Structures are given as C-alpha cells and as structure tokens.
Amino acid sequence: SAFITDLTGIDDAMVANAPEFSGIAAALHERLRGKCFIAHNARFDYGFLKAEFARLGMEFRATVLCTVKLSRRLSPKAPRHNLDTLIERHGITVDSRHRALADARVLWHLWQAWQKEFGSEGLGSAVSSLLRPATLPDSLDPALAEELPECAGAYALLDDAGNMLKIGRATNM
C-alpha cells in the first residue's frame, strides 16, 4: 500500500522478483525451529509469520521476546520505547530503517548497549522475567495466551453451563 511504501521506502518493483512465502516456508520453518523470536513489537511480526504458516497448513510456535517490552522493563521511567527513540537514546548508527537486516543490526547494537548499561545479570534477569510462560489452568490450551491481545480489556469467566463466575478488567489481557 502507499502507506507502507511511504513508511518503509519499499515499493512493488523492489519485491517483484522476491520468492513467495510458500517457496521459502519449509526452509524458514526449519531455521526458526527451537529459536527465540526477537523483534521490536514482536507480536506484530510474529502474528504475520504465524498467519502465513497457518495459511500453508503449518503450525508455527516460538518463544517470543519483544524488545519494546524489554526496554520498558529495563527503563520503566523512560517516556518512549519506539525503535527510533531507542536508536537516538543509545547513539546507535543506522544504515537504513525498516529493512530486515538493518533493523536486526539495530537490535544487536541495542542489546550491546543494554548489556553495558545493565550488565549481563540485569539484562538476563529482565529477559527471564519476560520469557516466563503465562500460567493458565490445566484445562486451557497454552496457545490461548498467544491469542490474547496486549491491551486493556474486560473479560468474563463462565462455567460449563454458561453461568457467570467472574467478570473483570485488565490493563493487559
């Protein structure tokens, strides 16, 4: 779309000869198996990957580390945690933005900056707290936690007969 072209600088001509996802899906799936998926606003990218794999009948599930959440955990008083702000805050040099390799390099440099600032132990502790799996009752599918939105919301808990057990709200579903 024009919006994405304006945002990223990537247009149809640049991707005209790129392979379709179906052509690389099996190799990508194998390459990602058992790895931690790290991205800024990770649920956005992870959601696209999951949907594309699902469209091909492939299940994809990975441990996900969001560097936005990590930034918030490490610097809770900082007013902004978007990638451009973090680039400026940590003096990271960027070749280009909104390109996979360039943005991955930014995250690598950001990781190095955090390691210097918080030490391996502080960074490791923050990462561990974010990677702790959501706890759900045994009767619920663990995949449910992946499907919940990361936003404020209301919820209702019902018993098997549909009777209301509890209604509540959460700052992060």
GROMACS .gro file of N, CA and C in nm:
model
  519
    1SER      N    1   0.085  -0.119   0.000
    1SER     CA    2   0.000   0.000   0.000
    1SER      C    3   0.089   0.124   0.000
    2ALA      N    4   0.028   0.237  -0.033
    2ALA     CA    5   0.102   0.363  -0.035
    2ALA      C    6   0.156   0.395   0.105
    3PHE      N    7   0.077   0.363   0.209
    3PHE     CA    8   0.121   0.390   0.346
    3PHE      C    9   0.250   0.313   0.376
    4ILE      N   10   0.253   0.185   0.343
    4ILE     CA   11   0.372   0.102   0.372
    4ILE      C   12   0.490   0.150   0.288
    5THR      N   13   0.466   0.186   0.164
    5THR     CA   14   0.574   0.238   0.080
    5THR      C   15   0.630   0.367   0.140
    6ASP      N   16   0.543   0.455   0.186
    6ASP     CA   17   0.589   0.579   0.250
    6ASP      C   18   0.667   0.549   0.378
    7LEU      N   19   0.620   0.452   0.456
    7LEU     CA   20   0.684   0.418   0.583
    7LEU      C   21   0.819   0.353   0.563
    8THR      N   22   0.826   0.257   0.471
    8THR     CA   23   0.947   0.173   0.458
    8THR      C   24   1.035   0.210   0.340
    9GLY      N   25   0.978   0.276   0.240
    9GLY     CA   26   1.053   0.302   0.119
    9GLY      C   27   1.055   0.182   0.025
   10ILE      N   28   0.985   0.075   0.062
   10ILE     CA   29   0.981  -0.046  -0.019
   10ILE      C   30   0.858  -0.038  -0.111
   11ASP      N   31   0.881  -0.054  -0.241
   11ASP     CA   32   0.770  -0.049  -0.335
   11ASP      C   33   0.756  -0.182  -0.408
   12ASP      N   34   0.653  -0.195  -0.489
   12ASP     CA   35   0.625  -0.320  -0.560
   12ASP      C   36   0.742  -0.364  -0.648
   13ALA      N   37   0.807  -0.269  -0.713
   13ALA     CA   38   0.919  -0.304  -0.802
   13ALA      C   39   1.034  -0.370  -0.726
   14MET      N   40   1.055  -0.327  -0.602
   14MET     CA   41   1.166  -0.381  -0.522
   14MET      C   42   1.143  -0.528  -0.483
   15VAL      N   43   1.017  -0.569  -0.476
   15VAL     CA   44   0.987  -0.706  -0.433
   15VAL      C   45   0.931  -0.791  -0.546
   16ALA      N   46   0.932  -0.738  -0.668
   16ALA     CA   47   0.874  -0.809  -0.782
   16ALA      C   48   0.936  -0.947  -0.803
   17ASN      N   49   1.065  -0.962  -0.781
   17ASN     CA   50   1.132  -1.089  -0.804
   17ASN      C   51   1.157  -1.167  -0.676
   18ALA      N   52   1.102  -1.121  -0.566
   18ALA     CA   53   1.119  -1.192  -0.438
   18ALA      C   54   1.037  -1.321  -0.441
   19PRO      N   55   1.085  -1.426  -0.374
   19PRO     CA   56   1.008  -1.550  -0.373
   19PRO      C   57   0.880  -1.534  -0.291
   20GLU      N   58   0.779  -1.611  -0.327
   20GLU     CA   59   0.657  -1.613  -0.248
   20GLU      C   60   0.687  -1.687  -0.118
   21PHE      N   61   0.609  -1.656  -0.014
   21PHE     CA   62   0.631  -1.719   0.116
   21PHE      C   63   0.627  -1.871   0.105
   22SER      N   64   0.535  -1.922   0.025
   22SER     CA   65   0.522  -2.067   0.011
   22SER      C   66   0.650  -2.131  -0.039
   23GLY      N   67   0.730  -2.056  -0.113
   23GLY     CA   68   0.855  -2.109  -0.166
   23GLY      C   69   0.968  -2.118  -0.065
   24ILE      N   70   0.957  -2.043   0.042
   24ILE     CA   71   1.063  -2.044   0.144
   24ILE      C   72   1.014  -2.094   0.280
   25ALA      N   73   0.885  -2.123   0.290
   25ALA     CA   74   0.824  -2.155   0.419
   25ALA      C   75   0.890  -2.274   0.488
   26ALA      N   76   0.912  -2.383   0.417
   26ALA     CA   77   0.968  -2.503   0.480
   26ALA      C   78   1.108  -2.476   0.534
   27ALA      N   79   1.191  -2.409   0.456
   27ALA     CA   80   1.327  -2.379   0.500
   27ALA      C   81   1.326  -2.281   0.618
   28LEU      N   82   1.239  -2.181   0.611
   28LEU     CA   83   1.229  -2.084   0.720
   28LEU      C   84   1.178  -2.151   0.846
   29HIS      N   85   1.078  -2.235   0.833
   29HIS     CA   86   1.023  -2.307   0.948
   29HIS      C   87   1.131  -2.388   1.017
   30GLU      N   88   1.211  -2.457   0.938
   30GLU     CA   89   1.320  -2.538   0.994
   30GLU      C   90   1.425  -2.449   1.061
   31ARG      N   91   1.455  -2.337   0.998
   31ARG     CA   92   1.557  -2.246   1.052
   31ARG      C   93   1.513  -2.183   1.185
   32LEU      N   94   1.382  -2.161   1.200
   32LEU     CA   95   1.331  -2.098   1.321
   32LEU      C   96   1.301  -2.198   1.433
   33ARG      N   97   1.299  -2.327   1.400
   33ARG     CA   98   1.264  -2.430   1.498
   33ARG      C   99   1.356  -2.421   1.622
   34GLY      N  100   1.292  -2.410   1.739
   34GLY     CA  101   1.366  -2.408   1.865
   34GLY      C  102   1.437  -2.277   1.896
   35LYS      N  103   1.419  -2.178   1.813
   35LYS     CA  104   1.485  -2.049   1.835
   35LYS      C  105   1.392  -1.952   1.907
   36CYS      N  106   1.451  -1.853   1.969
   36CYS     CA  107   1.375  -1.745   2.029
   36CYS      C  108   1.354  -1.638   1.922
   37PHE      N  109   1.230  -1.598   1.902
   37PHE     CA  110   1.195  -1.498   1.802
   37PHE      C  111   1.204  -1.362   1.871
   38ILE      N  112   1.299  -1.279   1.829
   38ILE     CA  113   1.321  -1.148   1.891
   38ILE      C  114   1.292  -1.040   1.789
   39ALA      N  115   1.207  -0.946   1.828
   39ALA     CA  116   1.174  -0.835   1.739
   39ALA      C  117   1.121  -0.719   1.822
   40HIS      N  118   1.123  -0.601   1.762
   40HIS     CA  119   1.064  -0.483   1.824
   40HIS      C  120   0.917  -0.484   1.787
   41ASN      N  121   0.828  -0.477   1.884
   41ASN     CA  122   0.685  -0.501   1.861
   41ASN      C  123   0.666  -0.642   1.806
   42ALA      N  124   0.723  -0.739   1.875
   42ALA     CA  125   0.733  -0.876   1.826
   42ALA      C  126   0.600  -0.938   1.787
   43ARG      N  127   0.495  -0.910   1.859
   43ARG     CA  128   0.365  -0.973   1.827
   43ARG      C  129   0.319  -0.937   1.687
   44PHE      N  130   0.355  -0.819   1.640
   44PHE     CA  131   0.318  -0.777   1.505
   44PHE      C  132   0.382  -0.871   1.402
   45ASP      N  133   0.514  -0.884   1.406
   45ASP     CA  134   0.586  -0.969   1.310
   45ASP      C  135   0.552  -1.117   1.331
   46TYR      N  136   0.546  -1.158   1.456
   46TYR     CA  137   0.515  -1.297   1.489
   46TYR      C  138   0.377  -1.334   1.437
   47GLY      N  139   0.282  -1.242   1.451
   47GLY     CA  140   0.147  -1.267   1.403
   47GLY      C  141   0.143  -1.289   1.252
   48PHE      N  142   0.221  -1.211   1.177
   48PHE     CA  143   0.228  -1.230   1.033
   48PHE      C  144   0.286  -1.367   1.000
   49LEU      N  145   0.394  -1.403   1.066
   49LEU     CA  146   0.456  -1.534   1.040
   49LEU      C  147   0.360  -1.648   1.072
   50LYS      N  148   0.298  -1.641   1.189
   50LYS     CA  149   0.202  -1.747   1.227
   50LYS      C  150   0.091  -1.759   1.124
   51ALA      N  151   0.038  -1.646   1.080
   51ALA     CA  152  -0.072  -1.647   0.985
   51ALA      C  153  -0.028  -1.705   0.850
   52GLU      N  154   0.091  -1.669   0.805
   52GLU     CA  155   0.139  -1.721   0.677
   52GLU      C  156   0.167  -1.871   0.686
   53PHE      N  157   0.228  -1.914   0.795
   53PHE     CA  158   0.249  -2.058   0.812
   53PHE      C  159   0.115  -2.131   0.818
   54ALA      N  160   0.019  -2.077   0.892
   54ALA     CA  161  -0.113  -2.139   0.905
   54ALA      C  162  -0.183  -2.148   0.770
   55ARG      N  163  -0.167  -2.046   0.689
   55ARG     CA  164  -0.228  -2.045   0.556
   55ARG      C  165  -0.179  -2.163   0.473
   56LEU      N  166  -0.055  -2.207   0.502
   56LEU     CA  167   0.005  -2.321   0.431
   56LEU      C  168  -0.016  -2.452   0.505
   57GLY      N  169  -0.094  -2.447   0.614
   57GLY     CA  170  -0.120  -2.568   0.691
   57GLY      C  171  -0.006  -2.608   0.782
   58MET      N  172   0.082  -2.514   0.815
   58MET     CA  173   0.197  -2.541   0.902
   58MET      C  174   0.176  -2.471   1.035
   59GLU      N  175   0.197  -2.543   1.143
   59GLU     CA  176   0.188  -2.480   1.274
   59GLU      C  177   0.323  -2.417   1.307
   60PHE      N  178   0.319  -2.295   1.356
   60PHE     CA  179   0.441  -2.226   1.397
   60PHE      C  180   0.419  -2.169   1.535
   61ARG      N  181   0.508  -2.204   1.624
   61ARG     CA  182   0.504  -2.152   1.760
   61ARG      C  183   0.648  -2.134   1.805
   62ALA      N  184   0.677  -2.019   1.863
   62ALA     CA  185   0.814  -1.991   1.909
   62ALA      C  186   0.809  -1.915   2.040
   63THR      N  187   0.917  -1.923   2.113
   63THR     CA  188   0.936  -1.835   2.227
   63THR      C  189   0.958  -1.695   2.170
   64VAL      N  190   0.889  -1.596   2.224
   64VAL     CA  191   0.893  -1.461   2.167
   64VAL      C  192   0.947  -1.363   2.271
   65LEU      N  193   1.045  -1.284   2.230
   65LEU     CA  194   1.098  -1.177   2.313
   65LEU      C  195   1.078  -1.046   2.240
   66CYS      N  196   0.998  -0.959   2.299
   66CYS     CA  197   0.970  -0.828   2.241
   66CYS      C  198   1.065  -0.726   2.302
   67THR      N  199   1.142  -0.658   2.217
   67THR     CA  200   1.237  -0.560   2.268
   67THR      C  201   1.169  -0.431   2.315
   68VAL      N  202   1.044  -0.407   2.274
   68VAL     CA  203   0.969  -0.295   2.332
   68VAL      C  204   0.943  -0.326   2.479
   69LYS      N  205   0.893  -0.445   2.506
   69LYS     CA  206   0.867  -0.485   2.645
   69LYS      C  207   0.996  -0.488   2.726
   70LEU      N  208   1.104  -0.534   2.662
   70LEU     CA  209   1.233  -0.539   2.732
   70LEU      C  210   1.279  -0.398   2.767
   71SER      N  211   1.264  -0.305   2.674
   71SER     CA  212   1.301  -0.167   2.701
   71SER      C  213   1.219  -0.109   2.816
   72ARG      N  214   1.088  -0.139   2.815
   72ARG     CA  215   1.002  -0.091   2.925
   72ARG      C  216   1.043  -0.151   3.058
   73ARG      N  217   1.084  -0.276   3.056
   73ARG     CA  218   1.125  -0.344   3.179
   73ARG      C  219   1.257  -0.284   3.231
   74LEU      N  220   1.348  -0.257   3.139
   74LEU     CA  221   1.479  -0.205   3.179
   74LEU      C  222   1.474  -0.057   3.217
   75SER      N  223   1.392   0.020   3.149
   75SER     CA  224   1.385   0.165   3.172
   75SER      C  225   1.240   0.209   3.188
   76PRO      N  226   1.178   0.169   3.298
   76PRO     CA  227   1.034   0.196   3.314
   76PRO      C  228   0.998   0.344   3.318
   77LYS      N  229   1.091   0.431   3.352
   77LYS     CA  230   1.059   0.574   3.360
   77LYS      C  231   1.082   0.647   3.228
   78ALA      N  232   1.142   0.579   3.131
   78ALA     CA  233   1.164   0.643   3.001
   78ALA      C  234   1.027   0.666   2.935
   79PRO      N  235   1.008   0.783   2.874
   79PRO     CA  236   0.876   0.815   2.820
   79PRO      C  237   0.840   0.739   2.692
   80ARG      N  238   0.940   0.700   2.612
   80ARG     CA  239   0.911   0.635   2.484
   80ARG      C  240   1.005   0.517   2.465
   81HIS      N  241   0.953   0.416   2.393
   81HIS     CA  242   1.031   0.294   2.371
   81HIS      C  243   1.027   0.249   2.225
   82ASN      N  244   0.985   0.338   2.134
   82ASN     CA  245   0.987   0.300   1.993
   82ASN      C  246   1.132   0.292   1.945
   83LEU      N  247   1.153   0.225   1.834
   83LEU     CA  248   1.289   0.197   1.790
   83LEU      C  249   1.366   0.324   1.756
   84ASP      N  250   1.301   0.421   1.694
   84ASP     CA  251   1.371   0.545   1.660
   84ASP      C  252   1.419   0.618   1.787
   85THR      N  253   1.336   0.619   1.891
   85THR     CA  254   1.374   0.681   2.017
   85THR      C  255   1.493   0.607   2.080
   86LEU      N  256   1.489   0.474   2.077
   86LEU     CA  257   1.598   0.395   2.135
   86LEU      C  258   1.728   0.412   2.056
   87ILE      N  259   1.717   0.425   1.925
   87ILE     CA  260   1.835   0.450   1.841
   87ILE      C  261   1.900   0.580   1.885
   88GLU      N  262   1.818   0.683   1.901
   88GLU     CA  263   1.870   0.814   1.942
   88GLU      C  264   1.924   0.810   2.085
   89ARG      N  265   1.849   0.749   2.176
   89ARG     CA  266   1.888   0.745   2.317
   89ARG      C  267   2.023   0.676   2.337
   90HIS      N  268   2.048   0.573   2.258
   90HIS     CA  269   2.170   0.494   2.276
   90HIS      C  270   2.278   0.525   2.173
   91GLY      N  271   2.255   0.627   2.089
   91GLY     CA  272   2.356   0.669   1.992
   91GLY      C  273   2.391   0.562   1.891
   92ILE      N  274   2.292   0.488   1.846
   92ILE     CA  275   2.315   0.379   1.750
   92ILE      C  276   2.312   0.435   1.609
   93THR      N  277   2.410   0.396   1.529
   93THR     CA  278   2.416   0.437   1.389
   93THR      C  279   2.338   0.337   1.305
   94VAL      N  280   2.256   0.390   1.215
   94VAL     CA  281   2.167   0.306   1.134
   94VAL      C  282   2.192   0.333   0.986
   95ASP      N  283   2.212   0.225   0.909
   95ASP     CA  284   2.229   0.239   0.764
   95ASP      C  285   2.097   0.278   0.699
   96SER      N  286   1.992   0.207   0.734
   96SER     CA  287   1.859   0.236   0.683
   96SER      C  288   1.758   0.179   0.782
   97ARG      N  289   1.635   0.225   0.774
   97ARG     CA  290   1.531   0.178   0.864
   97ARG      C  291   1.427   0.100   0.786
   98HIS      N  292   1.357   0.015   0.858
   98HIS     CA  293   1.250  -0.067   0.801
   98HIS      C  294   1.302  -0.163   0.694
   99ARG      N  295   1.424  -0.210   0.713
   99ARG     CA  296   1.481  -0.317   0.632
   99ARG      C  297   1.520  -0.426   0.731
  100ALA      N  298   1.491  -0.548   0.698
  100ALA     CA  299   1.509  -0.658   0.793
  100ALA      C  300   1.650  -0.664   0.850
  101LEU      N  301   1.751  -0.665   0.765
  101LEU     CA  302   1.887  -0.679   0.815
  101LEU      C  303   1.931  -0.556   0.893
  102ALA      N  304   1.897  -0.439   0.844
  102ALA     CA  305   1.935  -0.315   0.914
  102ALA      C  306   1.868  -0.308   1.050
  103ASP      N  307   1.740  -0.340   1.057
  103ASP     CA  308   1.670  -0.337   1.186
  103ASP      C  309   1.722  -0.445   1.280
  104ALA      N  310   1.760  -0.561   1.227
  104ALA     CA  311   1.819  -0.666   1.311
  104ALA      C  312   1.953  -0.617   1.368
  105ARG      N  313   2.028  -0.546   1.288
  105ARG     CA  314   2.156  -0.490   1.338
  105ARG      C  315   2.131  -0.387   1.447
  106VAL      N  316   2.026  -0.307   1.431
  106VAL     CA  317   1.990  -0.209   1.534
  106VAL      C  318   1.963  -0.282   1.666
  107LEU      N  319   1.885  -0.391   1.658
  107LEU     CA  320   1.856  -0.466   1.781
  107LEU      C  321   1.982  -0.524   1.841
  108TRP      N  322   2.075  -0.569   1.759
  108TRP     CA  323   2.202  -0.621   1.810
  108TRP      C  324   2.278  -0.511   1.885
  109HIS      N  325   2.287  -0.392   1.824
  109HIS     CA  326   2.356  -0.280   1.889
  109HIS      C  327   2.282  -0.235   2.015
  110LEU      N  328   2.151  -0.240   2.011
  110LEU     CA  329   2.071  -0.206   2.128
  110LEU      C  330   2.099  -0.305   2.240
  111TRP      N  331   2.106  -0.433   2.206
  111TRP     CA  332   2.138  -0.538   2.304
  111TRP      C  333   2.274  -0.511   2.369
  112GLN      N  334   2.372  -0.475   2.287
  112GLN     CA  335   2.505  -0.443   2.339
  112GLN      C  336   2.501  -0.323   2.433
  113ALA      N  337   2.423  -0.221   2.397
  113ALA     CA  338   2.410  -0.101   2.482
  113ALA      C  339   2.345  -0.137   2.614
  114TRP      N  340   2.241  -0.221   2.611
  114TRP     CA  341   2.175  -0.262   2.734
  114TRP      C  342   2.268  -0.346   2.820
  115GLN      N  343   2.348  -0.428   2.757
  115GLN     CA  344   2.441  -0.511   2.834
  115GLN      C  345   2.543  -0.423   2.907
  116LYS      N  346   2.590  -0.318   2.841
  116LYS     CA  347   2.683  -0.225   2.906
  116LYS      C  348   2.614  -0.151   3.020
  117GLU      N  349   2.491  -0.106   2.995
  117GLU     CA  350   2.418  -0.024   3.092
  117GLU      C  351   2.370  -0.104   3.212
  118PHE      N  352   2.319  -0.225   3.189
  118PHE     CA  353   2.256  -0.303   3.296
  118PHE      C  354   2.335  -0.426   3.338
  119GLY      N  355   2.443  -0.456   3.265
  119GLY     CA  356   2.522  -0.574   3.294
  119GLY      C  357   2.450  -0.700   3.247
  120SER      N  358   2.528  -0.806   3.233
  120SER     CA  359   2.471  -0.933   3.186
  120SER      C  360   2.364  -0.984   3.280
  121GLU      N  361   2.387  -0.968   3.409
  121GLU     CA  362   2.291  -1.018   3.508
  121GLU      C  363   2.160  -0.940   3.504
  122GLY      N  364   2.168  -0.807   3.496
  122GLY     CA  365   2.048  -0.725   3.490
  122GLY      C  366   1.968  -0.749   3.363
  123LEU      N  367   2.038  -0.758   3.251
  123LEU     CA  368   1.971  -0.784   3.125
  123LEU      C  369   1.911  -0.924   3.125
  124GLY      N  370   1.988  -1.021   3.172
  124GLY     CA  371   1.940  -1.159   3.178
  124GLY      C  372   1.817  -1.174   3.266
  125SER      N  373   1.817  -1.104   3.377
  125SER     CA  374   1.702  -1.109   3.468
  125SER      C  375   1.578  -1.052   3.401
  126ALA      N  376   1.593  -0.939   3.330
  126ALA     CA  377   1.480  -0.878   3.261
  126ALA      C  378   1.428  -0.971   3.151
  127VAL      N  379   1.520  -1.032   3.078
  127VAL     CA  380   1.479  -1.124   2.971
  127VAL      C  381   1.407  -1.244   3.031
  128SER      N  382   1.462  -1.301   3.137
  128SER     CA  383   1.399  -1.417   3.201
  128SER      C  384   1.258  -1.386   3.247
  129SER      N  385   1.238  -1.267   3.303
  129SER     CA  386   1.104  -1.233   3.352
  129SER      C  387   1.004  -1.220   3.237
  130LEU      N  388   1.052  -1.177   3.120
  130LEU     CA  389   0.963  -1.163   3.004
  130LEU      C  390   0.936  -1.297   2.936
  131LEU      N  391   1.030  -1.390   2.948
  131LEU     CA  392   1.014  -1.519   2.882
  131LEU      C  393   0.942  -1.622   2.968
  132ARG      N  394   0.911  -1.583   3.091
  132ARG     CA  395   0.837  -1.673   3.179
  132ARG      C  396   0.702  -1.702   3.115
  133PRO      N  397   0.669  -1.829   3.095
  133PRO     CA  398   0.543  -1.859   3.026
  133PRO      C  399   0.422  -1.818   3.109
  134ALA      N  400   0.317  -1.781   3.038
  134ALA     CA  401   0.192  -1.746   3.105
  134ALA      C  402   0.138  -1.872   3.173
  135THR      N  403   0.083  -1.854   3.291
  135THR     CA  404   0.025  -1.969   3.360
  135THR      C  405  -0.125  -1.970   3.340
  136LEU      N  406  -0.173  -2.081   3.292
  136LEU     CA  407  -0.316  -2.099   3.268
  136LEU      C  408  -0.360  -2.226   3.338
  137PRO      N  409  -0.486  -2.237   3.371
  137PRO     CA  410  -0.535  -2.363   3.428
  137PRO      C  411  -0.509  -2.479   3.331
  138ASP      N  412  -0.491  -2.598   3.386
  138ASP     CA  413  -0.462  -2.716   3.304
  138ASP      C  414  -0.566  -2.740   3.196
  139SER      N  415  -0.689  -2.700   3.220
  139SER     CA  416  -0.797  -2.727   3.124
  139SER      C  417  -0.791  -2.635   3.002
  140LEU      N  418  -0.707  -2.531   3.004
  140LEU     CA  419  -0.699  -2.438   2.892
  140LEU      C  420  -0.576  -2.466   2.806
  141ASP      N  421  -0.592  -2.452   2.677
  141ASP     CA  422  -0.484  -2.470   2.581
  141ASP      C  423  -0.381  -2.358   2.600
  142PRO      N  424  -0.252  -2.391   2.618
  142PRO     CA  425  -0.149  -2.288   2.634
  142PRO      C  426  -0.142  -2.190   2.518
  143ALA      N  427  -0.186  -2.233   2.400
  143ALA     CA  428  -0.184  -2.144   2.284
  143ALA      C  429  -0.279  -2.026   2.302
  144LEU      N  430  -0.376  -2.039   2.393
  144LEU     CA  431  -0.471  -1.932   2.418
  144LEU      C  432  -0.399  -1.803   2.459
  145ALA      N  433  -0.294  -1.815   2.538
  145ALA     CA  434  -0.221  -1.697   2.584
  145ALA      C  435  -0.161  -1.619   2.467
  146GLU      N  436  -0.121  -1.690   2.362
  146GLU     CA  437  -0.064  -1.624   2.245
  146GLU      C  438  -0.169  -1.544   2.168
  147GLU      N  439  -0.294  -1.585   2.178
  147GLU     CA  440  -0.400  -1.523   2.100
  147GLU      C  441  -0.458  -1.399   2.167
  148LEU      N  442  -0.434  -1.382   2.297
  148LEU     CA  443  -0.491  -1.267   2.368
  148LEU      C  444  -0.421  -1.139   2.326
  149PRO      N  445  -0.496  -1.031   2.309
  149PRO     CA  446  -0.434  -0.904   2.270
  149PRO      C  447  -0.355  -0.843   2.386
  150GLU      N  448  -0.254  -0.766   2.351
  150GLU     CA  449  -0.177  -0.694   2.452
  150GLU      C  450  -0.235  -0.553   2.464
  151CYS      N  451  -0.348  -0.546   2.532
  151CYS     CA  452  -0.415  -0.418   2.552
  151CYS      C  453  -0.511  -0.432   2.670
  152ALA      N  454  -0.562  -0.321   2.714
  152ALA     CA  455  -0.660  -0.325   2.822
  152ALA      C  456  -0.788  -0.388   2.770
  153GLY      N  457  -0.862  -0.449   2.860
  153GLY     CA  458  -0.987  -0.508   2.818
  153GLY      C  459  -1.066  -0.564   2.935
  154ALA      N  460  -1.182  -0.615   2.902
  154ALA     CA  461  -1.269  -0.678   3.002
  154ALA      C  462  -1.282  -0.825   2.968
  155TYR      N  463  -1.312  -0.906   3.068
  155TYR     CA  464  -1.327  -1.049   3.046
  155TYR      C  465  -1.438  -1.102   3.135
  156ALA      N  466  -1.491  -1.215   3.093
  156ALA     CA  467  -1.593  -1.285   3.172
  156ALA      C  468  -1.553  -1.431   3.177
  157LEU      N  469  -1.560  -1.491   3.293
  157LEU     CA  470  -1.533  -1.633   3.311
  157LEU      C  471  -1.666  -1.703   3.334
  158LEU      N  472  -1.690  -1.806   3.256
  158LEU     CA  473  -1.817  -1.879   3.262
  158LEU      C  474  -1.790  -2.025   3.299
  159ASP      N  475  -1.886  -2.087   3.365
  159ASP     CA  476  -1.872  -2.230   3.392
  159ASP      C  477  -1.924  -2.307   3.270
  160ASP      N  478  -1.920  -2.439   3.277
  160ASP     CA  479  -1.961  -2.522   3.164
  160ASP      C  480  -2.105  -2.498   3.121
  161ALA      N  481  -2.189  -2.455   3.213
  161ALA     CA  482  -2.330  -2.430   3.182
  161ALA      C  483  -2.354  -2.287   3.131
  162GLY      N  484  -2.247  -2.206   3.124
  162GLY     CA  485  -2.261  -2.070   3.076
  162GLY      C  486  -2.294  -1.969   3.183
  163ASN      N  487  -2.291  -2.011   3.310
  163ASN     CA  488  -2.317  -1.919   3.421
  163ASN      C  489  -2.194  -1.834   3.449
  164MET      N  490  -2.217  -1.707   3.477
  164MET     CA  491  -2.108  -1.615   3.505
  164MET      C  492  -2.042  -1.650   3.637
  165LEU      N  493  -1.911  -1.673   3.631
  165LEU     CA  494  -1.833  -1.697   3.752
  165LEU      C  495  -1.764  -1.569   3.800
  166LYS      N  496  -1.713  -1.494   3.702
  166LYS     CA  497  -1.641  -1.372   3.737
  166LYS      C  498  -1.638  -1.282   3.615
  167ILE      N  499  -1.643  -1.153   3.641
  167ILE     CA  500  -1.624  -1.055   3.536
  167ILE      C  501  -1.517  -0.959   3.588
  168GLY      N  502  -1.430  -0.917   3.500
  168GLY     CA  503  -1.322  -0.831   3.546
  168GLY      C  504  -1.264  -0.750   3.433
  169ARG      N  505  -1.163  -0.674   3.466
  169ARG     CA  506  -1.091  -0.594   3.366
  169ARG      C  507  -0.942  -0.610   3.392
  170ALA      N  508  -0.867  -0.587   3.290
  170ALA     CA  509  -0.722  -0.600   3.299
  170ALA      C  510  -0.654  -0.490   3.218
  171THR      N  511  -0.541  -0.444   3.265
  171THR     CA  512  -0.466  -0.343   3.190
  171THR      C  513  -0.397  -0.410   3.071
  172ASN      N  514  -0.371  -0.539   3.080
  172ASN     CA  515  -0.312  -0.613   2.969
  172ASN      C  516  -0.374  -0.751   2.969
  173MET      N  517  -0.455  -0.778   2.868
  173MET     CA  518  -0.524  -0.906   2.861
  173MET      C  519  -0.426  -1.020   2.852
   0.00000   0.00000   0.00000
